[in-house]
Short mmCIF file of C-alpha atoms and ligand atoms in Angstrom, two decimals:
data_model
loop_
_atom_site.label_atom_id
_atom_site.label_comp_id
_atom_site.label_asym_id
_atom_site.label_seq_id
_atom_site.Cartn_x
_atom_site.Cartn_y
_atom_site.Cartn_z
CA MET A 1 28.80 -29.96 -13.02
CA LYS A 2 30.86 -27.47 -13.67
CA GLN A 3 34.70 -27.66 -11.73
CA PRO A 4 37.77 -25.23 -12.13
CA ARG A 5 40.27 -27.76 -13.97
CA GLU A 6 43.11 -27.97 -16.01
CA THR A 7 43.99 -25.35 -19.77
CA PHE A 8 47.41 -25.20 -21.95
CA SER A 9 49.38 -22.25 -20.54
CA THR A 10 50.75 -21.55 -23.87
CA ARG A 11 49.07 -20.76 -28.45
CA PHE A 12 52.36 -23.13 -28.94
CA GLY A 13 51.65 -25.50 -26.16
CA ILE A 14 47.73 -25.80 -27.75
CA ILE A 15 48.77 -25.93 -31.42
CA THR A 16 51.21 -28.66 -30.81
CA ALA A 17 48.54 -31.02 -28.75
CA VAL A 18 46.16 -30.67 -31.44
CA THR A 19 48.26 -30.73 -34.26
CA GLY A 20 49.94 -33.07 -32.14
CA SER A 21 46.98 -35.92 -31.68
CA VAL A 22 46.24 -35.43 -35.71
CA ILE A 23 49.32 -35.91 -36.66
CA GLY A 24 50.34 -40.30 -36.31
CA LEU A 25 49.96 -43.28 -37.62
CA GLY A 26 47.32 -42.31 -39.81
CA ASN A 27 49.96 -39.96 -42.54
CA ILE A 28 52.53 -42.41 -42.32
CA TRP A 29 50.94 -46.09 -41.97
CA LYS A 30 47.93 -45.68 -42.88
CA PHE A 31 47.50 -43.26 -45.22
CA PRO A 32 49.90 -44.19 -47.64
CA TYR A 33 48.61 -47.50 -48.13
CA LEU A 34 45.28 -46.10 -48.62
CA LEU A 35 45.94 -44.01 -51.64
CA GLY A 36 48.41 -47.10 -52.56
CA GLN A 37 45.08 -49.51 -52.74
CA HIS A 38 42.08 -46.88 -53.72
CA GLY A 39 43.48 -45.53 -57.23
CA GLY A 40 46.51 -42.84 -55.71
CA SER A 41 45.52 -38.94 -55.97
CA ALA A 42 42.11 -40.52 -57.06
CA PHE A 43 41.93 -41.03 -53.31
CA LEU A 44 43.68 -37.77 -52.31
CA ILE A 45 41.72 -35.92 -54.30
CA VAL A 46 37.62 -37.28 -52.62
CA TYR A 47 39.95 -36.67 -50.13
CA ILE A 48 41.06 -33.34 -49.06
CA LEU A 49 38.14 -32.63 -50.47
CA PHE A 50 36.52 -34.36 -47.43
CA ILE A 51 38.80 -32.67 -45.15
CA VAL A 52 37.52 -29.32 -46.63
CA VAL A 53 33.69 -29.93 -46.53
CA LEU A 54 33.65 -32.16 -43.41
CA GLY A 55 36.62 -32.54 -41.68
CA LEU A 56 37.02 -28.67 -41.06
CA PRO A 57 33.15 -27.51 -39.99
CA VAL A 58 33.55 -31.31 -37.53
CA MET A 59 36.46 -29.96 -36.16
CA LEU A 60 35.58 -26.22 -35.41
CA ALA A 61 32.12 -27.56 -33.71
CA GLU A 62 33.79 -30.50 -31.03
CA LEU A 63 36.17 -27.50 -30.15
CA ALA A 64 33.84 -25.46 -29.52
CA ILE A 65 31.15 -28.12 -27.75
CA GLY A 66 34.52 -28.90 -25.45
CA ARG A 67 35.38 -25.06 -24.69
CA MET A 68 31.58 -24.28 -23.99
CA GLY A 69 30.82 -27.55 -22.65
CA HIS A 70 34.20 -27.25 -20.83
CA SER A 71 34.25 -30.62 -19.57
CA ASN A 72 35.07 -33.70 -20.36
CA ALA A 73 33.37 -35.37 -23.83
CA VAL A 74 30.64 -37.21 -22.11
CA HIS A 75 30.01 -33.88 -19.80
CA SER A 76 30.86 -31.39 -22.50
CA PHE A 77 27.68 -32.48 -23.97
CA HIS A 78 25.90 -33.19 -19.89
CA ASN A 79 26.83 -29.54 -19.29
CA ILE A 80 25.39 -27.60 -22.61
CA ALA A 81 22.23 -29.62 -23.06
CA PRO A 82 21.09 -30.79 -19.14
CA ASP A 83 18.27 -32.98 -19.23
CA THR A 84 18.79 -34.54 -22.71
CA ARG A 85 20.33 -37.33 -24.19
CA TRP A 86 23.06 -35.88 -25.62
CA LYS A 87 25.60 -37.02 -23.20
CA VAL A 88 25.55 -40.96 -24.95
CA VAL A 89 27.22 -39.28 -27.99
CA GLY A 90 29.76 -38.04 -25.39
CA ALA A 91 29.63 -42.03 -24.11
CA LEU A 92 30.13 -43.38 -27.97
CA GLY A 93 33.16 -41.50 -28.70
CA VAL A 94 35.33 -42.61 -25.22
CA LEU A 95 33.93 -45.90 -26.06
CA ALA A 96 35.71 -45.25 -29.94
CA ALA A 97 38.64 -43.76 -27.90
CA PHE A 98 39.04 -47.36 -26.10
CA ILE A 99 38.97 -49.28 -29.30
CA ILE A 100 40.98 -47.29 -31.47
CA LEU A 101 43.97 -47.01 -28.36
CA SER A 102 43.46 -50.65 -28.81
CA PHE A 103 44.66 -51.55 -32.16
CA TYR A 104 46.45 -47.94 -32.44
CA THR A 105 48.74 -48.98 -29.93
CA THR A 106 49.90 -53.33 -31.90
CA VAL A 107 51.35 -51.16 -34.58
CA ALA A 108 53.35 -48.86 -32.17
CA GLY A 109 55.12 -51.37 -30.41
CA TRP A 110 55.69 -53.02 -34.34
CA THR A 111 58.04 -49.61 -34.58
CA LEU A 112 60.05 -49.81 -31.48
CA GLU A 113 60.85 -52.99 -32.27
CA TYR A 114 61.79 -51.42 -35.69
CA MET A 115 64.13 -48.96 -34.07
CA VAL A 116 65.82 -51.60 -32.26
CA ASN A 117 66.77 -53.39 -35.33
CA SER A 118 67.71 -50.55 -37.34
CA PHE A 119 70.52 -50.86 -35.97
CA THR A 120 72.05 -54.07 -37.63
CA ILE A 121 71.10 -52.74 -41.39
CA GLY A 122 74.32 -52.50 -42.79
CA SER A 123 75.66 -56.29 -40.89
CA ASP A 124 75.10 -59.46 -42.01
CA GLY A 125 72.82 -61.56 -40.37
CA SER A 126 70.59 -58.61 -39.50
CA PRO A 127 67.25 -59.53 -39.10
CA LEU A 128 66.00 -56.70 -41.71
CA SER A 129 68.45 -58.03 -44.38
CA ASP A 130 65.11 -59.95 -45.76
CA PRO A 131 62.17 -57.81 -44.88
CA SER A 132 59.33 -59.57 -45.40
CA ALA A 133 60.06 -62.29 -43.88
CA PHE A 134 61.35 -60.78 -41.16
CA PHE A 135 57.67 -59.06 -40.85
CA ASN A 136 55.68 -62.16 -41.13
CA GLU A 137 57.71 -63.72 -38.54
CA PHE A 138 58.07 -60.64 -36.20
CA ILE A 139 53.98 -60.50 -35.74
CA LYS A 140 52.86 -64.02 -35.67
CA ASN A 141 55.92 -64.05 -32.09
CA PRO A 142 53.43 -64.55 -28.75
CA VAL A 143 55.35 -62.21 -26.92
CA ARG A 144 57.59 -59.32 -28.69
CA PRO A 145 54.94 -57.39 -29.59
CA VAL A 146 52.67 -57.46 -26.64
CA LEU A 147 56.09 -56.86 -25.29
CA TRP A 148 56.21 -53.25 -27.83
CA GLN A 149 53.06 -52.78 -26.84
CA LEU A 150 53.37 -52.99 -23.44
CA LEU A 151 56.11 -50.45 -23.41
CA PHE A 152 54.02 -47.88 -25.83
CA VAL A 153 51.42 -48.04 -23.21
CA ALA A 154 53.03 -47.40 -20.34
CA ILE A 155 55.28 -44.30 -21.94
CA THR A 156 51.17 -42.90 -22.98
CA GLY A 157 50.27 -43.60 -19.20
CA ALA A 158 53.71 -42.17 -17.66
CA ILE A 159 53.34 -38.69 -20.15
CA VAL A 160 49.25 -38.23 -19.72
CA ILE A 161 49.76 -39.13 -15.15
CA TRP A 162 51.72 -36.03 -15.77
CA GLY A 163 48.17 -33.44 -16.02
CA VAL A 164 47.83 -30.98 -19.05
CA LYS A 165 50.40 -28.96 -18.51
CA ARG A 166 52.80 -30.82 -17.05
CA GLY A 167 52.14 -33.85 -18.85
CA ILE A 168 50.71 -33.66 -22.55
CA GLU A 169 51.84 -30.03 -23.50
CA LYS A 170 55.40 -30.01 -21.90
CA ALA A 171 55.39 -33.69 -24.18
CA SER A 172 54.76 -31.73 -27.32
CA LYS A 173 56.83 -28.56 -26.97
CA VAL A 174 59.57 -31.25 -27.58
CA LEU A 175 57.59 -33.71 -30.24
CA MET A 176 56.14 -31.89 -32.35
CA PRO A 177 59.21 -30.17 -33.77
CA LEU A 178 61.77 -32.43 -33.68
CA LEU A 179 58.53 -35.01 -36.10
CA LEU A 180 58.69 -31.89 -38.39
CA LEU A 181 62.29 -31.75 -38.56
CA LEU A 182 62.63 -35.64 -38.68
CA ILE A 183 59.85 -35.65 -42.14
CA VAL A 184 61.68 -33.40 -43.45
CA VAL A 185 65.49 -34.72 -43.29
CA LEU A 186 63.83 -38.15 -44.69
CA CYS A 187 62.07 -36.39 -47.25
CA ALA A 188 64.91 -34.57 -48.65
CA ARG A 189 67.26 -37.95 -48.65
CA VAL A 190 64.40 -39.87 -50.47
CA LEU A 191 62.95 -37.82 -52.87
CA THR A 192 66.72 -37.18 -53.90
CA LEU A 193 67.40 -41.06 -54.47
CA PRO A 194 67.29 -42.41 -58.50
CA LYS A 195 63.93 -42.42 -59.28
CA GLY A 196 62.82 -41.01 -56.05
CA LEU A 197 60.31 -39.07 -57.51
CA GLU A 198 58.20 -40.94 -59.34
CA GLY A 199 56.04 -40.91 -55.89
CA LEU A 200 54.72 -37.85 -57.10
CA PHE A 201 54.19 -38.26 -60.51
CA PHE A 202 52.11 -41.26 -59.21
CA LEU A 203 50.52 -38.30 -56.71
CA CYS A 204 50.01 -36.21 -60.34
CA LYS A 205 48.36 -38.82 -62.06
CA PRO A 206 44.54 -39.68 -60.75
CA ASP A 207 42.89 -43.19 -62.07
CA PHE A 208 39.27 -42.19 -61.66
CA SER A 209 37.83 -45.10 -61.78
CA LYS A 210 38.85 -46.23 -58.50
CA ILE A 211 36.46 -44.19 -57.50
CA ASN A 212 33.24 -45.73 -55.98
CA ALA A 213 31.16 -45.97 -52.81
CA VAL A 214 33.28 -47.84 -50.56
CA THR A 215 36.40 -45.46 -51.75
CA CYS A 216 34.54 -42.77 -50.82
CA LEU A 217 33.65 -44.92 -47.47
CA TYR A 218 37.53 -45.14 -46.63
CA ALA A 219 38.48 -41.32 -47.90
CA MET A 220 36.29 -40.70 -45.55
CA GLY A 221 36.63 -42.54 -42.31
CA HIS A 222 40.70 -41.55 -42.96
CA ALA A 223 39.30 -38.34 -42.91
CA PHE A 224 37.61 -38.31 -39.66
CA PHE A 225 40.39 -40.74 -38.04
CA SER A 226 44.01 -38.91 -39.18
CA LEU A 227 41.97 -35.63 -38.04
CA SER A 228 41.01 -37.63 -34.34
CA LEU A 229 37.25 -36.37 -35.04
CA GLY A 230 34.28 -37.70 -34.18
CA LEU A 231 35.11 -39.46 -31.12
CA GLY A 232 35.95 -36.88 -27.63
CA VAL A 233 39.74 -35.86 -28.74
CA MET A 234 39.22 -32.23 -30.22
CA ILE A 235 36.51 -31.86 -27.08
CA THR A 236 38.38 -33.17 -24.25
CA TYR A 237 41.94 -31.07 -26.07
CA GLY A 238 39.31 -27.50 -26.64
CA SER A 239 38.51 -27.53 -23.40
CA TYR A 240 41.19 -26.91 -22.03
CA ILE A 241 41.86 -24.18 -24.64
CA GLY A 242 41.25 -20.44 -22.70
CA LYS A 243 38.68 -18.03 -24.08
CA SER A 244 40.73 -15.66 -25.41
CA GLU A 245 41.82 -18.33 -27.59
CA ARG A 246 40.80 -18.63 -31.39
CA ILE A 247 39.41 -21.93 -31.92
CA ASN A 248 39.17 -21.28 -35.68
CA ARG A 249 42.03 -21.01 -36.74
CA ILE A 250 43.78 -23.26 -34.51
CA ALA A 251 41.73 -25.71 -36.68
CA GLY A 252 42.29 -24.36 -40.17
CA HIS A 253 46.11 -24.70 -39.06
CA VAL A 254 45.57 -28.29 -37.83
CA VAL A 255 44.05 -28.83 -40.95
CA LEU A 256 46.54 -27.64 -42.52
CA SER A 257 49.14 -29.25 -40.98
CA ASP A 258 47.90 -32.70 -40.34
CA THR A 259 47.15 -32.70 -44.82
CA ILE A 260 50.33 -31.36 -45.25
CA PHE A 261 51.91 -34.01 -43.10
CA SER A 262 49.66 -36.30 -44.84
CA VAL A 263 51.12 -35.75 -48.71
CA LEU A 264 55.00 -35.60 -47.29
CA SER A 265 54.13 -39.45 -46.22
CA ALA A 266 53.05 -39.99 -49.02
CA LEU A 267 56.46 -38.55 -51.55
CA LEU A 268 57.96 -39.91 -48.35
CA ILE A 269 56.86 -43.81 -48.59
CA LEU A 270 55.35 -43.95 -52.45
CA GLY A 271 58.76 -42.95 -53.46
CA ALA A 272 60.69 -45.05 -51.13
CA ALA A 273 58.51 -47.90 -52.79
CA PHE A 274 59.24 -46.70 -56.47
CA ALA A 275 62.77 -45.90 -56.56
CA PHE A 276 62.76 -49.95 -55.32
CA GLY A 277 60.55 -51.06 -58.10
CA VAL A 278 57.66 -52.33 -55.88
CA GLN A 279 54.25 -51.24 -56.31
CA PRO A 280 52.95 -49.15 -53.22
CA ASP A 281 49.43 -51.40 -52.90
CA ALA A 282 50.63 -53.81 -50.61
CA GLY A 283 48.84 -52.49 -47.85
CA PRO A 284 49.10 -52.51 -43.47
CA SER A 285 53.21 -53.74 -44.27
CA LEU A 286 53.98 -51.16 -46.82
CA VAL A 287 56.48 -49.33 -44.73
CA PHE A 288 57.66 -52.36 -42.38
CA VAL A 289 59.04 -54.07 -45.80
CA THR A 290 58.82 -51.75 -48.44
CA LEU A 291 60.89 -49.76 -46.12
CA PRO A 292 63.65 -51.86 -45.04
CA ASN A 293 64.01 -52.51 -48.03
CA THR A 294 64.91 -49.46 -49.14
CA PHE A 295 66.56 -48.91 -46.56
CA ASN A 296 68.92 -51.66 -47.16
CA SER A 297 70.48 -50.31 -49.73
CA MET A 298 71.04 -47.08 -49.04
CA PRO A 299 74.48 -45.93 -48.04
CA GLY A 300 73.86 -44.98 -44.29
CA GLY A 301 70.76 -47.30 -44.56
CA ALA A 302 70.96 -48.39 -40.30
CA PHE A 303 70.54 -44.76 -39.59
CA PHE A 304 67.33 -43.44 -41.60
CA SER A 305 66.00 -46.18 -41.07
CA LEU A 306 66.08 -45.42 -37.56
CA LEU A 307 65.31 -42.06 -38.20
CA PHE A 308 61.89 -43.38 -39.95
CA PHE A 309 60.78 -45.68 -36.79
CA LEU A 310 61.19 -43.11 -34.40
CA LEU A 311 59.82 -40.86 -36.19
CA LEU A 312 56.30 -43.08 -36.64
CA ALA A 313 56.69 -43.83 -33.50
CA ILE A 314 57.03 -40.45 -31.90
CA ALA A 315 53.56 -39.79 -34.16
CA ALA A 316 52.27 -42.58 -32.58
CA LEU A 317 52.90 -41.38 -29.21
CA THR A 318 51.32 -37.82 -29.71
CA SER A 319 48.10 -38.79 -30.66
CA THR A 320 48.09 -42.66 -28.03
CA ILE A 321 48.12 -39.61 -24.97
CA SER A 322 45.23 -37.92 -26.63
CA LEU A 323 43.54 -40.82 -27.14
CA LEU A 324 44.29 -42.24 -23.40
CA GLU A 325 43.83 -38.81 -22.27
CA VAL A 326 39.85 -38.72 -23.83
CA VAL A 327 39.21 -41.70 -21.68
CA VAL A 328 41.31 -40.08 -18.26
CA ALA A 329 38.85 -36.67 -18.86
CA TYR A 330 35.95 -39.00 -18.68
CA ALA A 331 36.93 -41.39 -15.86
CA GLN A 332 38.55 -38.97 -13.87
CA GLU A 333 35.25 -36.64 -13.71
CA ARG A 334 32.69 -39.11 -13.75
CA PHE A 335 34.12 -41.52 -11.10
CA ARG A 336 35.42 -38.39 -9.17
CA ILE A 337 38.87 -40.61 -8.69
CA THR A 338 42.14 -39.01 -8.71
CA ARG A 339 44.36 -38.53 -12.88
CA ARG A 340 46.54 -41.33 -11.49
CA ASN A 341 44.27 -44.09 -10.75
CA ALA A 342 41.88 -42.86 -13.60
CA THR A 343 45.51 -43.34 -16.07
CA LEU A 344 46.46 -46.59 -14.63
CA VAL A 345 42.48 -47.94 -15.24
CA ALA A 346 42.48 -46.83 -18.03
CA CYS A 347 45.76 -48.25 -19.51
CA LEU A 348 44.89 -51.49 -18.30
CA GLY A 349 42.10 -51.52 -19.73
CA SER A 350 43.10 -50.81 -23.20
CA LEU A 351 44.89 -53.84 -23.02
CA VAL A 352 42.30 -56.43 -22.27
CA LEU A 353 41.26 -55.58 -25.52
CA GLY A 354 44.50 -54.13 -27.13
CA ILE A 355 46.43 -57.80 -26.84
CA PRO A 356 43.88 -59.28 -28.31
CA SER A 357 44.32 -57.63 -31.70
CA THR A 358 48.08 -57.21 -30.83
CA LEU A 359 47.85 -61.31 -30.99
CA SER A 360 45.11 -61.39 -33.82
CA PHE A 361 47.60 -61.48 -36.57
CA GLY A 362 49.18 -65.43 -34.91
CA GLY A 363 48.40 -67.28 -32.12
CA LEU A 364 44.24 -65.31 -32.52
CA LYS A 365 44.04 -65.37 -36.66
CA GLY A 366 41.42 -68.37 -36.40
CA VAL A 367 39.13 -65.54 -34.25
CA ARG A 368 37.20 -63.74 -37.25
CA LEU A 369 34.35 -61.44 -37.42
CA LEU A 370 32.76 -59.47 -40.62
CA GLY A 371 35.45 -62.07 -42.85
CA ARG A 372 37.92 -60.08 -40.78
CA ASN A 373 40.45 -60.66 -37.86
CA LEU A 374 39.98 -58.47 -34.74
CA PHE A 375 43.13 -55.75 -35.63
CA GLU A 376 41.13 -55.58 -38.99
CA PHE A 377 37.67 -55.78 -36.86
CA PHE A 378 38.20 -52.50 -34.66
CA ASP A 379 39.78 -50.46 -37.49
CA VAL A 380 37.35 -50.76 -39.89
CA ILE A 381 34.33 -50.30 -37.04
CA SER A 382 35.46 -47.01 -35.79
CA SER A 383 37.04 -45.25 -38.92
CA ASN A 384 33.95 -46.46 -40.93
CA ILE A 385 31.17 -46.20 -38.81
CA MET A 386 31.96 -45.20 -35.07
CA LEU A 387 33.73 -42.23 -36.27
CA PRO A 388 31.25 -41.01 -39.20
CA LEU A 389 28.03 -41.64 -37.08
CA GLY A 390 30.29 -39.92 -34.08
CA ALA A 391 31.36 -36.64 -36.02
CA LEU A 392 27.49 -37.59 -38.00
CA LEU A 393 25.61 -37.09 -34.51
CA VAL A 394 28.04 -34.00 -33.50
CA VAL A 395 27.00 -31.60 -36.08
CA ILE A 396 23.19 -32.60 -35.63
CA PHE A 397 23.60 -31.61 -32.07
CA VAL A 398 25.60 -27.82 -33.03
CA GLY A 399 23.81 -27.66 -36.36
CA TRP A 400 20.47 -28.24 -35.42
CA LEU A 401 20.15 -28.81 -31.85
CA GLN A 402 21.89 -25.14 -30.30
CA SER A 403 20.71 -22.05 -31.36
CA SER A 404 23.39 -20.49 -34.18
CA LYS A 405 24.09 -17.78 -31.59
CA ASN A 406 25.50 -20.19 -29.50
CA LEU A 407 28.01 -21.43 -31.66
CA LYS A 408 28.90 -17.64 -33.25
CA ALA A 409 29.59 -16.68 -29.84
CA GLU A 410 31.88 -19.14 -29.40
CA ILE A 411 33.70 -18.85 -32.55
CA THR A 412 33.97 -15.50 -32.36
CA ASN A 413 35.09 -15.33 -28.28
CA SER A 414 31.13 -13.70 -27.32
CA TYR A 415 31.05 -11.94 -31.17
CA THR A 416 34.69 -9.98 -30.38
CA LEU A 417 36.17 -11.11 -33.32
CA LYS A 418 34.66 -10.67 -37.00
CA ALA A 419 33.48 -13.85 -38.73
CA ARG A 420 31.95 -13.55 -42.21
CA TYR A 421 32.28 -16.80 -42.91
CA PHE A 422 29.59 -17.01 -40.31
CA PRO A 423 26.77 -18.10 -42.12
CA ALA A 424 28.35 -19.72 -44.81
CA LEU A 425 30.06 -22.85 -42.04
CA HIS A 426 26.39 -22.82 -40.67
CA PHE A 427 24.73 -24.11 -43.64
CA VAL A 428 26.84 -26.21 -44.40
CA LEU A 429 27.26 -27.90 -40.84
CA ARG A 430 23.16 -27.89 -41.28
CA TYR A 431 22.79 -29.30 -44.32
CA ILE A 432 26.30 -30.67 -46.18
CA THR A 433 28.28 -32.59 -43.65
CA PRO A 434 24.81 -34.60 -42.41
CA GLY A 435 23.71 -35.04 -45.49
CA LEU A 436 26.83 -36.00 -47.28
CA ILE A 437 27.98 -38.05 -43.57
CA LEU A 438 25.24 -39.93 -44.39
CA ILE A 439 24.91 -40.93 -48.17
CA ILE A 440 28.35 -42.36 -47.99
CA LEU A 441 27.91 -44.31 -44.85
CA ILE A 442 25.27 -45.74 -45.08
CA SER A 443 26.27 -47.42 -49.18
CA GLY A 444 29.20 -47.74 -47.75
CA ILE A 445 28.04 -49.65 -44.89
CA LEU A 446 25.38 -51.91 -48.01
CA ALA A 447 28.93 -51.79 -50.36
CA LEU A 448 31.40 -53.18 -47.95
N1 LIG B 501 44.93 -38.94 -36.00
C1 LIG B 501 45.66 -39.88 -36.24
C2 LIG B 501 46.12 -40.25 -36.62
O1 LIG B 501 46.46 -39.63 -37.42
C3 LIG B 501 45.15 -41.63 -34.81
C4 LIG B 501 43.87 -40.44 -33.73
C5 LIG B 501 42.55 -40.92 -33.91
C6 LIG B 501 43.72 -39.88 -32.21
C7 LIG B 501 41.61 -41.05 -33.11
C8 LIG B 501 43.40 -39.77 -31.80
C9 LIG B 501 42.15 -40.16 -31.95
O2 LIG B 501 47.18 -41.62 -36.74
#
């Protein structure tokens, strides 16, 4: 079912859209608290190892499937392997995108509340003068977090509705340079605080005694989450990449940028935590409590707080755009409906799961699955199970079911580029990546 479809119009547009997807709350909100909880830089080392042996090959495999299959996450499999059941992998991806979108917009919404409240920092009676009380009250509130979530979904929808070039690409080209500027300014500010460099020292002292099967599962799950892998984002975006682009370079740039961004975020957040004398193991509340504490006691705190939560909101937005696009591209092509209708349905649908997940910190706190509230449950099953499983099936598809010639042709633009690394890549994709994912997945699940 091949059909003419949009492509990104410039290389800069491709890079910004793909990095926009990978850089997100995962880097700034999740990564630093995972580091804080799982042994600091020991986690970082395991994580970087997974990025190289799992992340990079899977990213390349997904981009190749998308460009080869030239369709959404489901139909790309169908186009490459008609009359097989591999479409199911794409469908699993669309479902995972839907689930992640639902809880991701909860936190994305919180960032908007914090942006607004940043203005009050330093003034009498500022709600943020006691960040911990504020956070605990706010997330329990039955109305405000939901309204912010609705707004965030609406903004995401308002961009995706315009399509690949006029919506996603245009927004990414503006938002990503801004994001880079913001992180550089904020890092410079925090690292020059008294004790701001302690975060850096913390990262230089790995504690390997904290590494076990569960830590590895979290590091692997996070590698896939942070690189937006295992759920069809790269397949969908790959299908919008022109035939003359070098997908190996794109994958390399994107993986490197994501990792650098995570390390910068860790320096920023851990630096802020240490400067204020708190331990970085607070979990998900880390950036919403620790950081405002630091801003409260910093000259110009209101301004830096605004910049920080703007950074979080923008990072989240370029990621929600890609999550929504996976669902919209599928719905549009599968049911032959307009992009407008597909976007509306996908946005509303994501709220059906998303609102209960937002409320799971307050009114729906008692609803527990696997001992977790809905938000944590969706997070754990998607990051630690669905994404690794999706990635595993993708590498089996590419490494074992496709001929290596097809993959090589796609990566080398029909043999016009040299790829001396190809035999090594193919070996890793065939033997190392699937084996490693399988071992970690099984041992991690058993130890959960
Ligand atoms: N990679 C994004 C982040 O780090 C999250 C994401 C996951 C986006 C999966 C798209 C798909 O925040």
